mmCIF file of C-alpha atoms in Angstrom:
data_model
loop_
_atom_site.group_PDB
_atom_site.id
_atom_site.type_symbol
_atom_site.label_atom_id
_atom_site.label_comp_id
_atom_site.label_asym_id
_atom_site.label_seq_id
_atom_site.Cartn_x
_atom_site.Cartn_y
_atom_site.Cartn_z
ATOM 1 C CA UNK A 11 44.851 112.973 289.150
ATOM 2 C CA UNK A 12 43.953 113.088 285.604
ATOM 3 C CA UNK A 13 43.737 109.469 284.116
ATOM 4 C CA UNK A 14 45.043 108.281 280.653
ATOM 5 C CA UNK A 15 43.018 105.575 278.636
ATOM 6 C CA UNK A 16 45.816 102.882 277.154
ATOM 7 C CA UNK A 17 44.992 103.886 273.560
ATOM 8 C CA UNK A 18 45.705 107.524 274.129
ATOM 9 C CA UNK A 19 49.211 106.421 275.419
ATOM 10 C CA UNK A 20 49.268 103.826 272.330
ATOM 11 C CA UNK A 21 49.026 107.003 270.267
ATOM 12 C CA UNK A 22 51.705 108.509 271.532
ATOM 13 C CA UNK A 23 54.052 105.436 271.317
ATOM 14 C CA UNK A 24 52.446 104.842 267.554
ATOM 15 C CA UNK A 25 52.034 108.302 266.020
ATOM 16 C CA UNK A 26 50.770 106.796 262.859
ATOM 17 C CA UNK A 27 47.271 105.927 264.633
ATOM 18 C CA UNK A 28 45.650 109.067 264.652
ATOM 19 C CA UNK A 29 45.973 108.821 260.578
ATOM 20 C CA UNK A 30 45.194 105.376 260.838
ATOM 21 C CA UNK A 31 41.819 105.824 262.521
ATOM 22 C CA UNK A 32 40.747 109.062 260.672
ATOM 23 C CA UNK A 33 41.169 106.823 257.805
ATOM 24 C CA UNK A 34 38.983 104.341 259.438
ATOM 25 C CA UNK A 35 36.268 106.613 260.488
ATOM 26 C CA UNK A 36 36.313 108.026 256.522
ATOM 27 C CA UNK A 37 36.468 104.300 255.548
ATOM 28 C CA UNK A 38 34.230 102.217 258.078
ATOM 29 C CA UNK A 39 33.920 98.307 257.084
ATOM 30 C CA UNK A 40 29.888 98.986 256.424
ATOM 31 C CA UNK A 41 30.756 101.487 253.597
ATOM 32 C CA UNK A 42 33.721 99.657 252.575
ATOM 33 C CA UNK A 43 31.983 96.225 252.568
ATOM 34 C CA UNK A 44 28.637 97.662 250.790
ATOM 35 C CA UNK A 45 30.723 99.413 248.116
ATOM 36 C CA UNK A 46 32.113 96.007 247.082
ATOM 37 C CA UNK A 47 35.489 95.233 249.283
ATOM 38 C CA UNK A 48 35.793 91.904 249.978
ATOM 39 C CA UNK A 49 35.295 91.325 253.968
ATOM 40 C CA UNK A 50 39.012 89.537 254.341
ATOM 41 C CA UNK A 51 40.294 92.485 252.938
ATOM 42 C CA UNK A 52 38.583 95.198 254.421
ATOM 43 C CA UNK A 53 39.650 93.791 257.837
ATOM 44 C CA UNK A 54 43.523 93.691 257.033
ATOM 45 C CA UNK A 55 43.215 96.995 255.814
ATOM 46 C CA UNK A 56 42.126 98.320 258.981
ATOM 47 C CA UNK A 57 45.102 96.108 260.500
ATOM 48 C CA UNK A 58 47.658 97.385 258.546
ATOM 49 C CA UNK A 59 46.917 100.719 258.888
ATOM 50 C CA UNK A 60 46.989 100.234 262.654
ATOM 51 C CA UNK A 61 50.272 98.731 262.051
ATOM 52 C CA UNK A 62 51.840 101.597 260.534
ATOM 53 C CA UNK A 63 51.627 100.688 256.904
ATOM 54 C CA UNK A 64 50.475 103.742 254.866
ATOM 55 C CA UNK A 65 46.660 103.632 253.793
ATOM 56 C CA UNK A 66 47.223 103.472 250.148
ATOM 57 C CA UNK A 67 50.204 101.141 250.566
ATOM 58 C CA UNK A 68 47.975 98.355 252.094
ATOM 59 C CA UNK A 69 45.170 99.049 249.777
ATOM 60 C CA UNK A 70 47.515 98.510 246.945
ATOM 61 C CA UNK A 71 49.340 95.458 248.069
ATOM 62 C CA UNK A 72 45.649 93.999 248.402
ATOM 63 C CA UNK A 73 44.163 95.388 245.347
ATOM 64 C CA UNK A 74 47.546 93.723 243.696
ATOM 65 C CA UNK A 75 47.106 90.338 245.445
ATOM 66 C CA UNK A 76 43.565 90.297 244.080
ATOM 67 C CA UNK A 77 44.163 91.156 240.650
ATOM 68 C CA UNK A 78 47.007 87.987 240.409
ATOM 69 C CA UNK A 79 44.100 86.070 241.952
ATOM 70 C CA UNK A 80 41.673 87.287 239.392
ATOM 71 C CA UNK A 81 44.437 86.211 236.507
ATOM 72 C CA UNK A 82 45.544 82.967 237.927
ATOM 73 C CA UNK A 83 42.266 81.761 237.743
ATOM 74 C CA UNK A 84 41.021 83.454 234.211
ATOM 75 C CA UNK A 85 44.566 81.179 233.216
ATOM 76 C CA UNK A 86 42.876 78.247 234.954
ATOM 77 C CA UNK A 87 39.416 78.809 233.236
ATOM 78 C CA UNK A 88 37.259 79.680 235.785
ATOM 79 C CA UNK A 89 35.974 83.411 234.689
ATOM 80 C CA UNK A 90 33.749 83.641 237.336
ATOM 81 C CA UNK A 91 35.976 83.465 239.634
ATOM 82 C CA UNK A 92 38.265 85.727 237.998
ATOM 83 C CA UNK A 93 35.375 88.345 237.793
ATOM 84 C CA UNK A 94 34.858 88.164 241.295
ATOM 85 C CA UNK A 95 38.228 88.983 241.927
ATOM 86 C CA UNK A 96 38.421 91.882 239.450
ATOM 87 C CA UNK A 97 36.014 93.317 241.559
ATOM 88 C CA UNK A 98 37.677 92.805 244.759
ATOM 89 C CA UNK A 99 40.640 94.300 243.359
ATOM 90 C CA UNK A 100 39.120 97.513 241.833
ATOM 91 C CA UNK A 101 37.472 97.961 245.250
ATOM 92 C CA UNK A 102 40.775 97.880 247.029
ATOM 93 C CA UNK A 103 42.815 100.540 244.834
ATOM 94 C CA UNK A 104 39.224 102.850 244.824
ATOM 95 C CA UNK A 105 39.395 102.714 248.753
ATOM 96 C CA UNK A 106 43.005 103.569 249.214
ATOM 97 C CA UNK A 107 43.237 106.123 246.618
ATOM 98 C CA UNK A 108 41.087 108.281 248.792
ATOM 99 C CA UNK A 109 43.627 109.982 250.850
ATOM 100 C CA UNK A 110 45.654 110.969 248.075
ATOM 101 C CA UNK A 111 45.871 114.261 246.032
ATOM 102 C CA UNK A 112 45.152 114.546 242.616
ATOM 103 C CA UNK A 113 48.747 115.243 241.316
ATOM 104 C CA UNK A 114 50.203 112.030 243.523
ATOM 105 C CA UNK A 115 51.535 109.513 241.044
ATOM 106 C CA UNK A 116 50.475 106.857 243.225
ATOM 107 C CA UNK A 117 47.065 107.867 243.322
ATOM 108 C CA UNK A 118 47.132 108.615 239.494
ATOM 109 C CA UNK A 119 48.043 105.172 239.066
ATOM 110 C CA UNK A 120 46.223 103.445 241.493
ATOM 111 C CA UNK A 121 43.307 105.196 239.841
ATOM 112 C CA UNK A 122 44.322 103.405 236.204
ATOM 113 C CA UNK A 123 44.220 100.040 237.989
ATOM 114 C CA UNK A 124 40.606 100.328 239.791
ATOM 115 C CA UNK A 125 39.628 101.080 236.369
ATOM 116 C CA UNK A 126 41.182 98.490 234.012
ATOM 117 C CA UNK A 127 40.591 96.078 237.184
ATOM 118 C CA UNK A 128 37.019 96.972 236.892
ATOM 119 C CA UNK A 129 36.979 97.116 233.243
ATOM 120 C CA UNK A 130 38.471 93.657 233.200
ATOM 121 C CA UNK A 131 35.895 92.004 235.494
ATOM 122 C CA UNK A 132 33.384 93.740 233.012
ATOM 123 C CA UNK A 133 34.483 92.161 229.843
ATOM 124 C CA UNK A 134 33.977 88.673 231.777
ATOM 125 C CA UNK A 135 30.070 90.054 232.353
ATOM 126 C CA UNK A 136 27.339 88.749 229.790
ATOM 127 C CA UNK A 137 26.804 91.113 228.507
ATOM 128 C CA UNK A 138 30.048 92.663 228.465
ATOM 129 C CA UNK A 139 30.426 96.404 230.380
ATOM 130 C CA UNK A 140 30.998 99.189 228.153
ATOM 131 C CA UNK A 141 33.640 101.753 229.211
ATOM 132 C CA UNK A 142 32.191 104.999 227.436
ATOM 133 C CA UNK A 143 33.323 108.822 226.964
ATOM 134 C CA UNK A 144 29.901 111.378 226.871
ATOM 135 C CA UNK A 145 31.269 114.240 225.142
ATOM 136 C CA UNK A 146 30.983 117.357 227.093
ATOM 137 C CA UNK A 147 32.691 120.942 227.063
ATOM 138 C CA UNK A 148 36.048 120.030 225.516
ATOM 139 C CA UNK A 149 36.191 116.672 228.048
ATOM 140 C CA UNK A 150 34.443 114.010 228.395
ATOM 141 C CA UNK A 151 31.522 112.137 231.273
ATOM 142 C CA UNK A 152 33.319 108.965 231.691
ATOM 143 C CA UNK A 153 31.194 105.872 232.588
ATOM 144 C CA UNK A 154 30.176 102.210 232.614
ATOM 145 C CA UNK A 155 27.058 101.171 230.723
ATOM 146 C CA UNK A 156 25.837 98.031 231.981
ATOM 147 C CA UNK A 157 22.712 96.251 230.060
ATOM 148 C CA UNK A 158 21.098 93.258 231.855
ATOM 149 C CA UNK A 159 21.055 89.588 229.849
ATOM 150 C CA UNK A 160 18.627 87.988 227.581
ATOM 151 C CA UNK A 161 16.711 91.547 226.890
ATOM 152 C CA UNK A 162 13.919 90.821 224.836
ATOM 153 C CA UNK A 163 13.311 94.690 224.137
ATOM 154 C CA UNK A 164 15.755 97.278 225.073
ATOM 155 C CA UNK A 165 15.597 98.296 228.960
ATOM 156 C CA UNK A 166 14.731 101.184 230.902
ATOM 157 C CA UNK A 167 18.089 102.739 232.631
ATOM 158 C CA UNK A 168 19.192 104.198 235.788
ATOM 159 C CA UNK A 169 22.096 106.966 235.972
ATOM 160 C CA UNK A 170 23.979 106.114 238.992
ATOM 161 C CA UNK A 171 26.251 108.822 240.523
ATOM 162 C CA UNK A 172 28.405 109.662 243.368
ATOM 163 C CA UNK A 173 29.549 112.288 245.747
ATOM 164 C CA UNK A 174 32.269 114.913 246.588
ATOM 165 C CA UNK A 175 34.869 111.983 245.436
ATOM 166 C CA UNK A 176 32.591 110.224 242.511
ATOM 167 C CA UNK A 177 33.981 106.749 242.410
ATOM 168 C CA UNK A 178 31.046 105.301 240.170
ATOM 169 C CA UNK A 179 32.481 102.200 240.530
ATOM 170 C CA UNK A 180 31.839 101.892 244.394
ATOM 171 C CA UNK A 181 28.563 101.532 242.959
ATOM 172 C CA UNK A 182 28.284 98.263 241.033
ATOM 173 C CA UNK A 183 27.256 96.111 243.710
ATOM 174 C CA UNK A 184 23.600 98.321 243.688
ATOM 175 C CA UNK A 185 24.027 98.272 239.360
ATOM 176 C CA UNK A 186 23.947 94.582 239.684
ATOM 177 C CA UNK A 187 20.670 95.093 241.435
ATOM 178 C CA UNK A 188 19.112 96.567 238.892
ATOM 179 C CA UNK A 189 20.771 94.041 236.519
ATOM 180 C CA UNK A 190 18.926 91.396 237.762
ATOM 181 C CA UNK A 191 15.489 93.503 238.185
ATOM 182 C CA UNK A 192 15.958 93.352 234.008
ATOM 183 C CA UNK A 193 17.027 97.330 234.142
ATOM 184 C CA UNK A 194 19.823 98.663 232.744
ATOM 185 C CA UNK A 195 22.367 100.939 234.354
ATOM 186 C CA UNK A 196 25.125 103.860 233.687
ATOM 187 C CA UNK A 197 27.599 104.305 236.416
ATOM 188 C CA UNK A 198 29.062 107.749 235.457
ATOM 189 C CA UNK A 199 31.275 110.705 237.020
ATOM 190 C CA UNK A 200 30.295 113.795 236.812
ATOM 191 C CA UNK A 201 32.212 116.932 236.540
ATOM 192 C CA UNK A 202 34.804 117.207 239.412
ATOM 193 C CA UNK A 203 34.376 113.518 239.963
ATOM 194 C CA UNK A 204 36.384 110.160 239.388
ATOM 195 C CA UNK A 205 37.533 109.678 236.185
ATOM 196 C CA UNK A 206 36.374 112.817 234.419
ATOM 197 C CA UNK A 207 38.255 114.526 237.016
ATOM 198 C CA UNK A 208 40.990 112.538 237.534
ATOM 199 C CA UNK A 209 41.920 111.784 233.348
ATOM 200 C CA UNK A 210 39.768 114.265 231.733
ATOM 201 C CA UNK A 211 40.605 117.307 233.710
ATOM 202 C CA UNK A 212 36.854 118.215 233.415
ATOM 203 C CA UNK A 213 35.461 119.883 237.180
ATOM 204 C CA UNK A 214 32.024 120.630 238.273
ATOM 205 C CA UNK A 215 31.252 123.977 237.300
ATOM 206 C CA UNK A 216 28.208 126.313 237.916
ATOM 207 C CA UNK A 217 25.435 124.172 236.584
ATOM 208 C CA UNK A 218 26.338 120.313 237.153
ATOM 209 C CA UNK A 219 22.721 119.525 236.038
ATOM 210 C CA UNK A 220 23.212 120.486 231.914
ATOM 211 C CA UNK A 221 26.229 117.673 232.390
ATOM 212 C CA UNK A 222 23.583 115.166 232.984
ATOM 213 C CA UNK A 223 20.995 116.433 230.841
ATOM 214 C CA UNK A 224 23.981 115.831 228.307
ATOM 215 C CA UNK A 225 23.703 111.821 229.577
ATOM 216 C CA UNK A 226 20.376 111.814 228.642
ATOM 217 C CA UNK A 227 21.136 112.951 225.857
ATOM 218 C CA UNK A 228 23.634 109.950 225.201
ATOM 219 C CA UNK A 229 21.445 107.443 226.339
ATOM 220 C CA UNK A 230 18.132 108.716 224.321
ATOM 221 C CA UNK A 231 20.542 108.142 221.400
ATOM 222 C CA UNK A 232 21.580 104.319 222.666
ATOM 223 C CA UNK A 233 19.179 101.665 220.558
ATOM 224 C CA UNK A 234 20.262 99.197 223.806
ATOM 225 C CA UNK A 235 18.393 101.229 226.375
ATOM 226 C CA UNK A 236 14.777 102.524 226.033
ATOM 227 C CA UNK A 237 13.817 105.924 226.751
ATOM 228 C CA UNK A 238 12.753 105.190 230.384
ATOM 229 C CA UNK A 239 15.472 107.416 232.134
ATOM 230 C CA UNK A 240 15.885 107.270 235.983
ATOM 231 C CA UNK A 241 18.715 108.810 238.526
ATOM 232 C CA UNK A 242 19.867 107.729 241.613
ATOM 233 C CA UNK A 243 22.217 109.934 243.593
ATOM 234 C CA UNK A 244 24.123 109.030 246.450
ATOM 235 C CA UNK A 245 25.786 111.278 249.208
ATOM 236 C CA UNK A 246 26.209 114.752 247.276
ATOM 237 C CA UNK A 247 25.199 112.822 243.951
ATOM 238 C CA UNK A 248 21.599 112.770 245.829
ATOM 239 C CA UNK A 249 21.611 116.415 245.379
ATOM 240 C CA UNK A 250 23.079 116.143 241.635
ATOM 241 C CA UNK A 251 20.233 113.955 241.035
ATOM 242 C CA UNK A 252 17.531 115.977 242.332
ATOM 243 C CA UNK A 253 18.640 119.299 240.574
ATOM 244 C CA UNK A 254 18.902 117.186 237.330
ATOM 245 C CA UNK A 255 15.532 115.814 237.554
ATOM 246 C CA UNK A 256 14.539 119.422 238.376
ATOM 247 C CA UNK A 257 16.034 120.821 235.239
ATOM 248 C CA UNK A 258 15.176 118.224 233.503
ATOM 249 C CA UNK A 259 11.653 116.545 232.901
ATOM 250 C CA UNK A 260 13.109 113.351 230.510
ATOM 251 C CA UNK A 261 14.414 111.920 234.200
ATOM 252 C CA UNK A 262 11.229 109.669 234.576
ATOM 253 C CA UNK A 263 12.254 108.449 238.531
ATOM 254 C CA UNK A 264 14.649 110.270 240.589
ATOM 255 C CA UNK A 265 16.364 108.234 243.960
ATOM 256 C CA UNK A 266 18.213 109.881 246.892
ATOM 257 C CA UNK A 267 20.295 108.553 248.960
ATOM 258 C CA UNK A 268 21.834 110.595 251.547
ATOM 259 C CA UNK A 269 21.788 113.348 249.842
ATOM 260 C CA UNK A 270 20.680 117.497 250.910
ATOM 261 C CA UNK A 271 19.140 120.665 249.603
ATOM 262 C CA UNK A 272 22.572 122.217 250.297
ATOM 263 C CA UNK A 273 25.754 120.199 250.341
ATOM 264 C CA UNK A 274 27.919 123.174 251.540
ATOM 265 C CA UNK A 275 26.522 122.023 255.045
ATOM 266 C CA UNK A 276 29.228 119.278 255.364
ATOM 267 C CA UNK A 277 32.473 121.441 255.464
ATOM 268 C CA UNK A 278 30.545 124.303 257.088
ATOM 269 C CA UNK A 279 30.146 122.056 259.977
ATOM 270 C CA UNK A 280 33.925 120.467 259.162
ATOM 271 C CA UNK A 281 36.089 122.665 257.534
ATOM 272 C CA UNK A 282 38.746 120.283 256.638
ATOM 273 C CA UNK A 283 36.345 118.618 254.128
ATOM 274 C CA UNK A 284 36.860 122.062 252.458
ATOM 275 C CA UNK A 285 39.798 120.101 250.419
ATOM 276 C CA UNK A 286 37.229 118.461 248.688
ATOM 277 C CA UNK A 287 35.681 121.004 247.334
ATOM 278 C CA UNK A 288 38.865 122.592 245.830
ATOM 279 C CA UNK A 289 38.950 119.289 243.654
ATOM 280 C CA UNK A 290 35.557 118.648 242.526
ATOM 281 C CA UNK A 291 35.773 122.696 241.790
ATOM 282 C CA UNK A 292 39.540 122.647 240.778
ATOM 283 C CA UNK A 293 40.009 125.415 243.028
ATOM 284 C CA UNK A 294 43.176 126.462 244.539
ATOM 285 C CA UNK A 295 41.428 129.138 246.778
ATOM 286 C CA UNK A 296 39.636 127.230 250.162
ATOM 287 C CA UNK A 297 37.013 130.278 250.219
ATOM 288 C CA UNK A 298 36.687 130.436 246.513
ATOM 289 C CA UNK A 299 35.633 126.797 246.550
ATOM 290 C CA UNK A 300 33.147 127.677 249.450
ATOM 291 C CA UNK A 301 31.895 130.248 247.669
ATOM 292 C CA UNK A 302 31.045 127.990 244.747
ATOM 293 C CA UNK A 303 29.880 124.991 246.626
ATOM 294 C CA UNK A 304 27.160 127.466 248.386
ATOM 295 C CA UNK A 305 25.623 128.953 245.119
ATOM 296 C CA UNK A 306 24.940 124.605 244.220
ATOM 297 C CA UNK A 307 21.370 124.845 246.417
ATOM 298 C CA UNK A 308 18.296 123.276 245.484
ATOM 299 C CA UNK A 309 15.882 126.109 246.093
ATOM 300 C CA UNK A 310 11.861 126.413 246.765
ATOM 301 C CA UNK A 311 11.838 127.467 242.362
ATOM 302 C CA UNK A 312 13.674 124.512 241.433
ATOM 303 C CA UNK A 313 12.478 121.791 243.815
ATOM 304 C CA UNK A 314 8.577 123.182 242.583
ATOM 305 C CA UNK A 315 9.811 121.557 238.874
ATOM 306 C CA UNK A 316 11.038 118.427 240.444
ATOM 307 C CA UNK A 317 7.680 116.413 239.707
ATOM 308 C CA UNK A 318 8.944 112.672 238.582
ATOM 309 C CA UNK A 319 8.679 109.886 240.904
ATOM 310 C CA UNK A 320 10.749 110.593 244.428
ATOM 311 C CA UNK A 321 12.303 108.038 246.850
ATOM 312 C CA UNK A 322 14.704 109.710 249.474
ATOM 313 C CA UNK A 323 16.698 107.497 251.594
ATOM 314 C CA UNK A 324 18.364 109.035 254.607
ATOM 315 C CA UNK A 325 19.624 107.806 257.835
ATOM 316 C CA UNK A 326 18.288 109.533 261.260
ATOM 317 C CA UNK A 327 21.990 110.221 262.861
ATOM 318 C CA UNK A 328 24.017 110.851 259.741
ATOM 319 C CA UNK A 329 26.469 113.917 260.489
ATOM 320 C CA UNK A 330 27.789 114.116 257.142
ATOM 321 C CA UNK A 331 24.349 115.760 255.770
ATOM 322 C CA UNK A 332 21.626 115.518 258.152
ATOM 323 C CA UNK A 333 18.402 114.397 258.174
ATOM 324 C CA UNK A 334 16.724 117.702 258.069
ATOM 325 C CA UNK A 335 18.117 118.892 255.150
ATOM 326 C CA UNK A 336 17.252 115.875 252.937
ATOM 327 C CA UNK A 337 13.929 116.072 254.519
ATOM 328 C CA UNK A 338 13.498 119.640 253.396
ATOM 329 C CA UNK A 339 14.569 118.430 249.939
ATOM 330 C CA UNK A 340 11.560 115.839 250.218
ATOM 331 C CA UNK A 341 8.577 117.759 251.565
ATOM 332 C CA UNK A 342 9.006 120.659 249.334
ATOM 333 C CA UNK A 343 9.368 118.429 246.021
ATOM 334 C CA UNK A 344 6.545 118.865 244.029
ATOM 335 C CA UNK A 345 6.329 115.286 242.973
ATOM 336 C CA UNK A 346 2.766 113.966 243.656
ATOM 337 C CA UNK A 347 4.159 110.393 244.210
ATOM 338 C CA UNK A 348 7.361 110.181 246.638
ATOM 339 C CA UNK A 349 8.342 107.652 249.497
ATOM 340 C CA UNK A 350 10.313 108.583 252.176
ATOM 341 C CA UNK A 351 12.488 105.717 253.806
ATOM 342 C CA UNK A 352 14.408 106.477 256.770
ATOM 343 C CA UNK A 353 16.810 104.256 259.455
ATOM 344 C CA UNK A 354 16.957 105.616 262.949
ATOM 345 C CA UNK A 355 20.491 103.535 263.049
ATOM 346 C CA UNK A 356 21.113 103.967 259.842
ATOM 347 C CA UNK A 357 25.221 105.313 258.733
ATOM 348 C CA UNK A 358 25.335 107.679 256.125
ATOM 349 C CA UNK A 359 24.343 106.144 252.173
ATOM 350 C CA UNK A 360 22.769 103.520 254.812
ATOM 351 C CA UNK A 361 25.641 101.634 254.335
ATOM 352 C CA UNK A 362 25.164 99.456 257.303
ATOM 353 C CA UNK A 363 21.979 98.053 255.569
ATOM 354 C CA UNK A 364 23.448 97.848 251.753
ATOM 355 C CA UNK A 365 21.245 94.433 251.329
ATOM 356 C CA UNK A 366 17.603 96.448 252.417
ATOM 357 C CA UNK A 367 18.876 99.731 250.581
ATOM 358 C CA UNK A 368 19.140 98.021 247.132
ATOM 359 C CA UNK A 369 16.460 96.080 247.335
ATOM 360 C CA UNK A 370 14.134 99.142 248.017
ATOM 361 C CA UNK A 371 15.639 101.082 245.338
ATOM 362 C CA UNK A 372 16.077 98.527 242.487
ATOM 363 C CA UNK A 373 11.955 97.382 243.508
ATOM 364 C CA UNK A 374 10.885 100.939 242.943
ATOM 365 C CA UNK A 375 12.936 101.803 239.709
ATOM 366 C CA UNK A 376 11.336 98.852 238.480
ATOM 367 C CA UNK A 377 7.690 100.028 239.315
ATOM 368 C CA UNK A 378 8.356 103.275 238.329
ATOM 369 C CA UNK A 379 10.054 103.210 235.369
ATOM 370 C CA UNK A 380 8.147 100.106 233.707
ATOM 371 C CA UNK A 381 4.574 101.734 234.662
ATOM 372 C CA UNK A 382 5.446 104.981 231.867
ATOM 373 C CA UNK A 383 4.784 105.194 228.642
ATOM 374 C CA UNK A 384 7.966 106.124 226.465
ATOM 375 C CA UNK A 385 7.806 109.863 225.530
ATOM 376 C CA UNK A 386 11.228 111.426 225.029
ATOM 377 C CA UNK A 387 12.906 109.057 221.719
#
């Protein structure tokens, strides 16, 4: 007799659960809580979803109870409070968004409100966040330039970037790390990513690395940073960072953090990821998107220029690129001084150690990037 376990027959009684936990498994509470959710809300996401209620549609009701949160008490006089809950709310709509395609009005929208959520939390911030447009083929790198307080001299700054999906945002919590640390920090999307994707239509294209040479650019021209440039990379934004600081030798301290020599590996080993691809490309085709995402490899040429400072972060059972391939990526790096950090529990981004994670990476941007002399103004 063959058995059935209770929550198989749940899931047949409640069709919505299979959504409801691939949505879980894409959105654990360690990478929601370590990207900024607040934990109350993380857990009645996962509720509601196992209730039935749509992914976005919970996301959004929370993100919306936040932001009257964050207003009532901005009314009341208490801005600290209100940032806090800015925060909480941008961190809502930016998880529940996921699922949703890039022509969905609800996702179009919930997109607007992570941002002027976020945005609104930053003009509470001392000193205030800076919403800013990089020029760049016809479009525009849009980002979040965050300088810490009572700077003496300007800063050195970190680029901070994302994956296949690019929220920058999800990325504050680890800014604010650097913040305090007295370094500056630009949370930007790259081509096929967040906002620049999303609003400015811009996708990644053959050589994502002159986009962020074209950051450098921006921020060599900023009087409020110095010209102490690193990058951090997380998830596919760990390879993004490692072929800019490759390409390009003004990148002074290069971090990655789950990232690989080839992210193609991900929906070659799951082909449904494929659908990411067609958006950060803006490809219709499935194979023409593979085809693109395999020509973006860090090779033995390129990794031989990639000489700056190196800190790789990777976890030992991550699935979505594994450990291997972002060890690859370290021992062939020609960098003379690189650290490699790894978790033999540790989830993919090490999100289920957020706390250890920043403090190793905003300790050695501070070495690294304080210890050079300023070459490139």
């Amino acid at each position: 007799m063959t058995s059935t376990r209770a929550d198989d027959t749940a899931d047949e009684v409640k069709p919505w659960m299979a959504e409801a936990r691939a949505h879980q498994r894409a959105m654990p509470l360690p990478r929601l809580l370590g990207n900024g959710m607040d934990y109350p809300d993380a857990v009645e996401l996962h509720s509601l979803a196992e209730q039935g209620v749509p992914w976005a549609d919970a996301a959004e009701q929370l993100g919306d109870r936040n932001r009257d949160r964050a207003k009532r008490a901005l009314t009341d006089g208490h801005t600290h409070t209100a940032h806090q809950w800015y925060l909480f709310a941008s961190a809502c709509y930016r998880a529940g968004q996921v699922p949703l395609a890039d022509t969905d009005t609800q996702k179009r929208r919930m997109y607007r409100k992570l941002i002027d959520t976020f945005g609104a939390a930053g003009r509470l911030a001392t000193p205030r966040w800076e919403h800013v447009q990089i020029p760049f083929e016809g479009s525009a790198l849009a980002g979040w330039l965050l300088v810490p307080p009572n700077v003496i001299e300007p800063p050195p700054v970190v680029i901070v970037t994302g994956g296949f999906d690019g929220w920058r945002e999800e990325y504050a919590k680890g800014a604010e790390q650097l913040l305090v640390r007295g370094l500056a920090c630009l949370l930007v999307d790259g081509p096929g990513q967040g906002e620049t994707r999303i609003f400015g239509k811009l996708h990644m294209g053959v050589n994502p690395a002159a986009a962020f040479s074209f950051v450098v650019d921006y921020l060599l021209a900023d009087p409020r940073v110095s010209d102490q440039i690193g990058m951090w990379g997380n998830s596919m934004g760990g390879y993004l960072a490692a072929a800019t600081a490759a390409a390009d030798p003004r990148i002074g301290a290069c971090c990655v953090n789950g990232g690989t020599v080839r992210p193609v590996e991900l929906p070659e080993r799951y082909p449904r990821f494929v659908t990411k691809l067609q958006a950060l490309y803006g490809i219709d085709d499935p194979d023409e998107a593979m085809r693109a995402m395999d020509d973006a490899t860090i090779g033995p040429t390129e990794l031989e220029r990639l000489r700056c400072p190196l800190l790789v972060l990777h976890g030992t059972p991550d699935q979505v690129f594994l450990v291997e391939n972002a060890r690859a990526l370290y021992d062939a790096a020609a960098s003379v001084d690189k650290t490699w950090r790894e978790w033999p529990d540790g989830d993919h981004c090490i999100y289920n150690h957020t706390a250890e994670k920043h403090a190793i990476i905003g300790d050695w941007f501070t070495v690294k990037l304080r210890q050079h002399t300023p070459t490139h103004r």
